[in-house]
């Protein structure tokens, strides 16, 4: 039976992805982050205010975004507060971290007040695929109706590579196109089982 949430990702899981940036974390994971930043920069995306990453873990992606956009404010969430312990010192100093289930965080009105004004980028990388169908759909709909970021960026598993029992799930991402136009639609260079979308609000 498929497991989700803390049952799927116990706290000790974080240690395997600790960001010491000295080679102990998989080079592939760092290349994933570099690829996302390259897409942002090569498409002249200006990040001037805020970036929020959903299910960020130790915020490796945010580390690379901060290197490229040093004046940005960073926000993220994850299930475990210990995620912060495994962040780079650079990110740890400035990030606003919310401990909690992603759906709960997205629906939290206090978090919304703090984050959604002038939100340049809403980033989800290798996270939606670990959420139940209904949960992911609820989050996407809330982002579209309430959060309304200037840009959305996704790196998720393709439909043809979905593995429900593991689970790596594919969701209804095309509903985003009702409110956003596609800037980039590509396959990840690191793993062809994953797509990357960069979208801009219409």
PDB file of C-alpha atoms in Angstrom:
ATOM      1  CA  UNK A   1       0.000   0.000   0.000  1.00  0.00           C
ATOM      2  CA  UNK A   2       1.259   3.480  -0.933  1.00  0.00           C
ATOM      3  CA  UNK A   3       2.526   5.623   1.938  1.00  0.00           C
ATOM      4  CA  UNK A   4       2.331   9.406   2.161  1.00  0.00           C
ATOM      5  CA  UNK A   5       3.449  12.225   4.436  1.00  0.00           C
ATOM      6  CA  UNK A   6       5.506  11.447   7.517  1.00  0.00           C
ATOM      7  CA  UNK A   7       4.894   7.740   7.037  1.00  0.00           C
ATOM      8  CA  UNK A   8       6.608   7.953   3.650  1.00  0.00           C
ATOM      9  CA  UNK A   9       9.272  10.456   4.714  1.00  0.00           C
ATOM     10  CA  UNK A  10      10.291  10.034   8.379  1.00  0.00           C
ATOM     11  CA  UNK A  11      12.503  12.677   9.939  1.00  0.00           C
ATOM     12  CA  UNK A  12      15.712  10.699   9.409  1.00  0.00           C
ATOM     13  CA  UNK A  13      15.090  10.951   5.663  1.00  0.00           C
ATOM     14  CA  UNK A  14      16.329  14.548   5.760  1.00  0.00           C
ATOM     15  CA  UNK A  15      19.872  13.482   6.628  1.00  0.00           C
ATOM     16  CA  UNK A  16      20.304  11.854   3.231  1.00  0.00           C
ATOM     17  CA  UNK A  17      19.811  15.200   1.544  1.00  0.00           C
ATOM     18  CA  UNK A  18      21.848  17.403   3.862  1.00  0.00           C
ATOM     19  CA  UNK A  19      23.226  20.397   1.964  1.00  0.00           C
ATOM     20  CA  UNK A  20      26.847  20.679   2.962  1.00  0.00           C
ATOM     21  CA  UNK A  21      27.800  21.507  -0.655  1.00  0.00           C
ATOM     22  CA  UNK A  22      31.005  19.509  -0.269  1.00  0.00           C
ATOM     23  CA  UNK A  23      30.055  16.574  -2.486  1.00  0.00           C
ATOM     24  CA  UNK A  24      28.316  14.312   0.028  1.00  0.00           C
ATOM     25  CA  UNK A  25      24.896  15.086  -1.399  1.00  0.00           C
ATOM     26  CA  UNK A  26      24.301  13.517  -4.805  1.00  0.00           C
ATOM     27  CA  UNK A  27      25.753  15.613  -7.627  1.00  0.00           C
ATOM     28  CA  UNK A  28      22.586  14.827  -9.581  1.00  0.00           C
ATOM     29  CA  UNK A  29      20.488  16.679  -7.010  1.00  0.00           C
ATOM     30  CA  UNK A  30      22.672  19.758  -7.240  1.00  0.00           C
ATOM     31  CA  UNK A  31      22.497  19.628 -11.022  1.00  0.00           C
ATOM     32  CA  UNK A  32      18.703  19.535 -10.751  1.00  0.00           C
ATOM     33  CA  UNK A  33      18.822  22.795  -8.817  1.00  0.00           C
ATOM     34  CA  UNK A  34      21.301  24.365 -11.198  1.00  0.00           C
ATOM     35  CA  UNK A  35      19.085  23.388 -14.122  1.00  0.00           C
ATOM     36  CA  UNK A  36      16.092  25.190 -12.618  1.00  0.00           C
ATOM     37  CA  UNK A  37      18.103  28.365 -12.045  1.00  0.00           C
ATOM     38  CA  UNK A  38      19.525  28.206 -15.561  1.00  0.00           C
ATOM     39  CA  UNK A  39      16.000  28.079 -16.998  1.00  0.00           C
ATOM     40  CA  UNK A  40      14.996  31.103 -14.933  1.00  0.00           C
ATOM     41  CA  UNK A  41      18.012  33.140 -15.963  1.00  0.00           C
ATOM     42  CA  UNK A  42      18.054  32.128 -19.628  1.00  0.00           C
ATOM     43  CA  UNK A  43      14.462  33.299 -19.905  1.00  0.00           C
ATOM     44  CA  UNK A  44      15.231  36.633 -18.237  1.00  0.00           C
ATOM     45  CA  UNK A  45      12.945  35.985 -15.280  1.00  0.00           C
ATOM     46  CA  UNK A  46      13.359  38.781 -12.759  1.00  0.00           C
ATOM     47  CA  UNK A  47      13.014  37.701  -9.154  1.00  0.00           C
ATOM     48  CA  UNK A  48      12.963  40.905  -7.151  1.00  0.00           C
ATOM     49  CA  UNK A  49      10.741  40.265  -4.165  1.00  0.00           C
ATOM     50  CA  UNK A  50       9.781  36.771  -2.928  1.00  0.00           C
ATOM     51  CA  UNK A  51      10.193  33.085  -3.762  1.00  0.00           C
ATOM     52  CA  UNK A  52       8.202  30.336  -2.052  1.00  0.00           C
ATOM     53  CA  UNK A  53       9.092  26.644  -2.421  1.00  0.00           C
ATOM     54  CA  UNK A  54       6.540  24.021  -1.457  1.00  0.00           C
ATOM     55  CA  UNK A  55       7.957  20.922   0.257  1.00  0.00           C
ATOM     56  CA  UNK A  56      11.475  22.286   0.085  1.00  0.00           C
ATOM     57  CA  UNK A  57      13.240  19.846   2.401  1.00  0.00           C
ATOM     58  CA  UNK A  58      16.692  21.320   3.124  1.00  0.00           C
ATOM     59  CA  UNK A  59      16.087  24.049   0.500  1.00  0.00           C
ATOM     60  CA  UNK A  60      18.810  23.119  -1.940  1.00  0.00           C
ATOM     61  CA  UNK A  61      16.898  24.803  -4.783  1.00  0.00           C
ATOM     62  CA  UNK A  62      16.578  28.002  -2.785  1.00  0.00           C
ATOM     63  CA  UNK A  63      20.332  28.030  -2.150  1.00  0.00           C
ATOM     64  CA  UNK A  64      21.011  28.171  -5.875  1.00  0.00           C
ATOM     65  CA  UNK A  65      18.249  30.702  -6.472  1.00  0.00           C
ATOM     66  CA  UNK A  66      19.736  32.928  -3.768  1.00  0.00           C
ATOM     67  CA  UNK A  67      23.145  32.724  -5.430  1.00  0.00           C
ATOM     68  CA  UNK A  68      21.601  33.964  -8.662  1.00  0.00           C
ATOM     69  CA  UNK A  69      19.195  36.457  -7.102  1.00  0.00           C
ATOM     70  CA  UNK A  70      20.910  37.714  -3.922  1.00  0.00           C
ATOM     71  CA  UNK A  71      18.259  40.262  -2.941  1.00  0.00           C
ATOM     72  CA  UNK A  72      15.316  37.863  -2.921  1.00  0.00           C
ATOM     73  CA  UNK A  73      13.288  36.937   0.161  1.00  0.00           C
ATOM     74  CA  UNK A  74      12.918  33.185   0.646  1.00  0.00           C
ATOM     75  CA  UNK A  75       9.993  31.233   2.068  1.00  0.00           C
ATOM     76  CA  UNK A  76       9.378  27.508   2.215  1.00  0.00           C
ATOM     77  CA  UNK A  77       7.748  24.668   4.121  1.00  0.00           C
ATOM     78  CA  UNK A  78       8.366  21.047   4.963  1.00  0.00           C
ATOM     79  CA  UNK A  79       7.027  18.409   7.332  1.00  0.00           C
ATOM     80  CA  UNK A  80       9.981  18.531   9.714  1.00  0.00           C
ATOM     81  CA  UNK A  81      11.505  21.522  11.492  1.00  0.00           C
ATOM     82  CA  UNK A  82      14.849  19.688  11.295  1.00  0.00           C
ATOM     83  CA  UNK A  83      14.881  20.553   7.586  1.00  0.00           C
ATOM     84  CA  UNK A  84      16.356  23.886   8.662  1.00  0.00           C
ATOM     85  CA  UNK A  85      19.310  22.114  10.295  1.00  0.00           C
ATOM     86  CA  UNK A  86      20.314  20.726   6.904  1.00  0.00           C
ATOM     87  CA  UNK A  87      20.068  23.992   4.955  1.00  0.00           C
ATOM     88  CA  UNK A  88      23.114  25.907   3.791  1.00  0.00           C
ATOM     89  CA  UNK A  89      24.186  28.624   6.229  1.00  0.00           C
ATOM     90  CA  UNK A  90      23.412  31.219   3.592  1.00  0.00           C
ATOM     91  CA  UNK A  91      19.778  30.157   3.262  1.00  0.00           C
ATOM     92  CA  UNK A  92      19.329  29.437   6.940  1.00  0.00           C
ATOM     93  CA  UNK A  93      20.118  33.056   7.828  1.00  0.00           C
ATOM     94  CA  UNK A  94      17.311  34.559   5.778  1.00  0.00           C
ATOM     95  CA  UNK A  95      14.656  31.943   5.003  1.00  0.00           C
ATOM     96  CA  UNK A  96      11.215  32.034   6.572  1.00  0.00           C
ATOM     97  CA  UNK A  97      10.379  28.398   7.202  1.00  0.00           C
ATOM     98  CA  UNK A  98       6.935  26.974   7.935  1.00  0.00           C
ATOM     99  CA  UNK A  99       6.707  23.549   9.476  1.00  0.00           C
ATOM    100  CA  UNK A 100       3.653  21.719   8.250  1.00  0.00           C
ATOM    101  CA  UNK A 101       1.754  19.674   5.722  1.00  0.00           C
ATOM    102  CA  UNK A 102       1.770  21.446   2.360  1.00  0.00           C
ATOM    103  CA  UNK A 103      -2.006  21.663   2.053  1.00  0.00           C
ATOM    104  CA  UNK A 104      -2.291  23.116   5.565  1.00  0.00           C
ATOM    105  CA  UNK A 105       0.409  25.689   4.807  1.00  0.00           C
ATOM    106  CA  UNK A 106      -1.200  26.753   1.534  1.00  0.00           C
ATOM    107  CA  UNK A 107      -4.546  27.253   3.292  1.00  0.00           C
ATOM    108  CA  UNK A 108      -3.099  29.081   6.307  1.00  0.00           C
ATOM    109  CA  UNK A 109      -4.379  32.673   6.185  1.00  0.00           C
ATOM    110  CA  UNK A 110      -1.546  34.052   8.321  1.00  0.00           C
ATOM    111  CA  UNK A 111       1.026  32.574   5.965  1.00  0.00           C
ATOM    112  CA  UNK A 112      -0.906  33.939   3.007  1.00  0.00           C
ATOM    113  CA  UNK A 113      -0.787  37.446   4.498  1.00  0.00           C
ATOM    114  CA  UNK A 114       2.971  37.230   4.844  1.00  0.00           C
ATOM    115  CA  UNK A 115       3.860  35.602   1.544  1.00  0.00           C
ATOM    116  CA  UNK A 116       1.460  36.170  -1.327  1.00  0.00           C
ATOM    117  CA  UNK A 117       1.893  39.919  -1.903  1.00  0.00           C
ATOM    118  CA  UNK A 118       4.494  40.420  -4.650  1.00  0.00           C
ATOM    119  CA  UNK A 119       5.255  36.695  -4.844  1.00  0.00           C
ATOM    120  CA  UNK A 120       7.557  36.395  -7.849  1.00  0.00           C
ATOM    121  CA  UNK A 121       7.861  32.621  -7.971  1.00  0.00           C
ATOM    122  CA  UNK A 122       6.001  29.615  -6.586  1.00  0.00           C
ATOM    123  CA  UNK A 123       8.300  26.605  -6.962  1.00  0.00           C
ATOM    124  CA  UNK A 124       7.417  22.922  -6.647  1.00  0.00           C
ATOM    125  CA  UNK A 125      10.141  20.394  -7.427  1.00  0.00           C
ATOM    126  CA  UNK A 126       9.761  16.630  -6.945  1.00  0.00           C
ATOM    127  CA  UNK A 127       7.036  17.239  -4.363  1.00  0.00           C
ATOM    128  CA  UNK A 128       3.577  17.089  -5.924  1.00  0.00           C
ATOM    129  CA  UNK A 129       4.407  13.564  -7.070  1.00  0.00           C
ATOM    130  CA  UNK A 130       4.534  12.466  -3.424  1.00  0.00           C
ATOM    131  CA  UNK A 131       1.086  13.866  -2.604  1.00  0.00           C
ATOM    132  CA  UNK A 132      -2.286  12.157  -2.923  1.00  0.00           C
ATOM    133  CA  UNK A 133      -4.352  13.131  -5.969  1.00  0.00           C
ATOM    134  CA  UNK A 134      -6.968  15.085  -4.021  1.00  0.00           C
ATOM    135  CA  UNK A 135      -4.384  16.863  -1.853  1.00  0.00           C
ATOM    136  CA  UNK A 136      -2.323  18.026  -4.822  1.00  0.00           C
ATOM    137  CA  UNK A 137      -5.441  19.144  -6.673  1.00  0.00           C
ATOM    138  CA  UNK A 138      -6.615  21.158  -3.663  1.00  0.00           C
ATOM    139  CA  UNK A 139      -3.236  22.876  -3.442  1.00  0.00           C
ATOM    140  CA  UNK A 140      -3.127  23.729  -7.141  1.00  0.00           C
ATOM    141  CA  UNK A 141      -6.625  25.183  -7.028  1.00  0.00           C
ATOM    142  CA  UNK A 142      -5.785  27.275  -3.952  1.00  0.00           C
ATOM    143  CA  UNK A 143      -2.613  28.606  -5.551  1.00  0.00           C
ATOM    144  CA  UNK A 144      -4.609  29.624  -8.618  1.00  0.00           C
ATOM    145  CA  UNK A 145      -7.474  31.216  -6.698  1.00  0.00           C
ATOM    146  CA  UNK A 146      -5.667  32.876  -3.786  1.00  0.00           C
ATOM    147  CA  UNK A 147      -1.866  32.885  -3.997  1.00  0.00           C
ATOM    148  CA  UNK A 148      -1.650  34.017  -7.648  1.00  0.00           C
ATOM    149  CA  UNK A 149       2.155  34.216  -7.958  1.00  0.00           C
ATOM    150  CA  UNK A 150       3.709  36.008 -10.929  1.00  0.00           C
ATOM    151  CA  UNK A 151       5.434  32.777 -11.992  1.00  0.00           C
ATOM    152  CA  UNK A 152       5.022  29.086 -11.291  1.00  0.00           C
ATOM    153  CA  UNK A 153       7.796  26.552 -11.795  1.00  0.00           C
ATOM    154  CA  UNK A 154       7.296  22.792 -11.665  1.00  0.00           C
ATOM    155  CA  UNK A 155       9.665  19.848 -11.884  1.00  0.00           C
ATOM    156  CA  UNK A 156       7.589  16.686 -11.593  1.00  0.00           C
ATOM    157  CA  UNK A 157       7.287  13.149 -12.925  1.00  0.00           C
ATOM    158  CA  UNK A 158       5.721  12.683 -16.354  1.00  0.00           C
ATOM    159  CA  UNK A 159       2.424  10.856 -16.750  1.00  0.00           C
ATOM    160  CA  UNK A 160       4.040   7.932 -18.567  1.00  0.00           C
ATOM    161  CA  UNK A 161       6.494   7.427 -15.701  1.00  0.00           C
ATOM    162  CA  UNK A 162       3.934   7.557 -12.912  1.00  0.00           C
ATOM    163  CA  UNK A 163       4.307   4.784 -10.299  1.00  0.00           C
ATOM    164  CA  UNK A 164       1.223   4.875  -8.009  1.00  0.00           C
ATOM    165  CA  UNK A 165       2.464   2.138  -5.673  1.00  0.00           C
ATOM    166  CA  UNK A 166       5.810   3.774  -4.896  1.00  0.00           C
ATOM    167  CA  UNK A 167       4.268   6.483  -5.057  1.00  0.00           C
ATOM    168  CA  UNK A 168       5.221   8.983  -7.730  1.00  0.00           C
ATOM    169  CA  UNK A 169       1.974  10.479  -8.957  1.00  0.00           C
ATOM    170  CA  UNK A 170       1.078  12.651 -11.921  1.00  0.00           C
ATOM    171  CA  UNK A 171      -1.570  15.343 -11.383  1.00  0.00           C
ATOM    172  CA  UNK A 172      -3.796  17.641 -13.417  1.00  0.00           C
ATOM    173  CA  UNK A 173      -1.248  20.368 -14.094  1.00  0.00           C
ATOM    174  CA  UNK A 174      -2.970  21.542 -17.266  1.00  0.00           C
ATOM    175  CA  UNK A 175      -5.564  23.399 -15.190  1.00  0.00           C
ATOM    176  CA  UNK A 176      -2.792  25.895 -14.444  1.00  0.00           C
ATOM    177  CA  UNK A 177      -2.888  26.942 -18.099  1.00  0.00           C
ATOM    178  CA  UNK A 178      -6.255  28.590 -17.529  1.00  0.00           C
ATOM    179  CA  UNK A 179      -4.477  31.377 -15.636  1.00  0.00           C
ATOM    180  CA  UNK A 180      -0.869  31.041 -16.773  1.00  0.00           C
ATOM    181  CA  UNK A 181       0.929  30.997 -20.089  1.00  0.00           C
ATOM    182  CA  UNK A 182       3.763  28.596 -20.782  1.00  0.00           C
ATOM    183  CA  UNK A 183       7.208  30.161 -20.906  1.00  0.00           C
ATOM    184  CA  UNK A 184       9.188  26.905 -20.938  1.00  0.00           C
ATOM    185  CA  UNK A 185       8.032  23.322 -21.369  1.00  0.00           C
ATOM    186  CA  UNK A 186      10.911  20.873 -21.395  1.00  0.00           C
ATOM    187  CA  UNK A 187      12.263  17.546 -20.180  1.00  0.00           C
ATOM    188  CA  UNK A 188      14.801  17.583 -17.373  1.00  0.00           C
ATOM    189  CA  UNK A 189      18.315  17.001 -18.626  1.00  0.00           C
ATOM    190  CA  UNK A 190      19.067  15.087 -15.431  1.00  0.00           C
ATOM    191  CA  UNK A 191      16.231  12.569 -15.780  1.00  0.00           C
ATOM    192  CA  UNK A 192      13.984  12.200 -18.814  1.00  0.00           C
ATOM    193  CA  UNK A 193      11.183  10.853 -16.617  1.00  0.00           C
ATOM    194  CA  UNK A 194      10.629  14.416 -15.362  1.00  0.00           C
ATOM    195  CA  UNK A 195       9.218  17.518 -17.022  1.00  0.00           C
ATOM    196  CA  UNK A 196       9.959  21.139 -16.170  1.00  0.00           C
ATOM    197  CA  UNK A 197       7.426  23.884 -16.671  1.00  0.00           C
ATOM    198  CA  UNK A 198       7.966  27.593 -16.209  1.00  0.00           C
ATOM    199  CA  UNK A 199       4.755  29.625 -16.375  1.00  0.00           C
ATOM    200  CA  UNK A 200       3.852  33.307 -16.242  1.00  0.00           C
ATOM    201  CA  UNK A 201       0.567  34.672 -15.004  1.00  0.00           C
ATOM    202  CA  UNK A 202      -1.648  35.955 -17.845  1.00  0.00           C
TER     203      UNK A 202
END
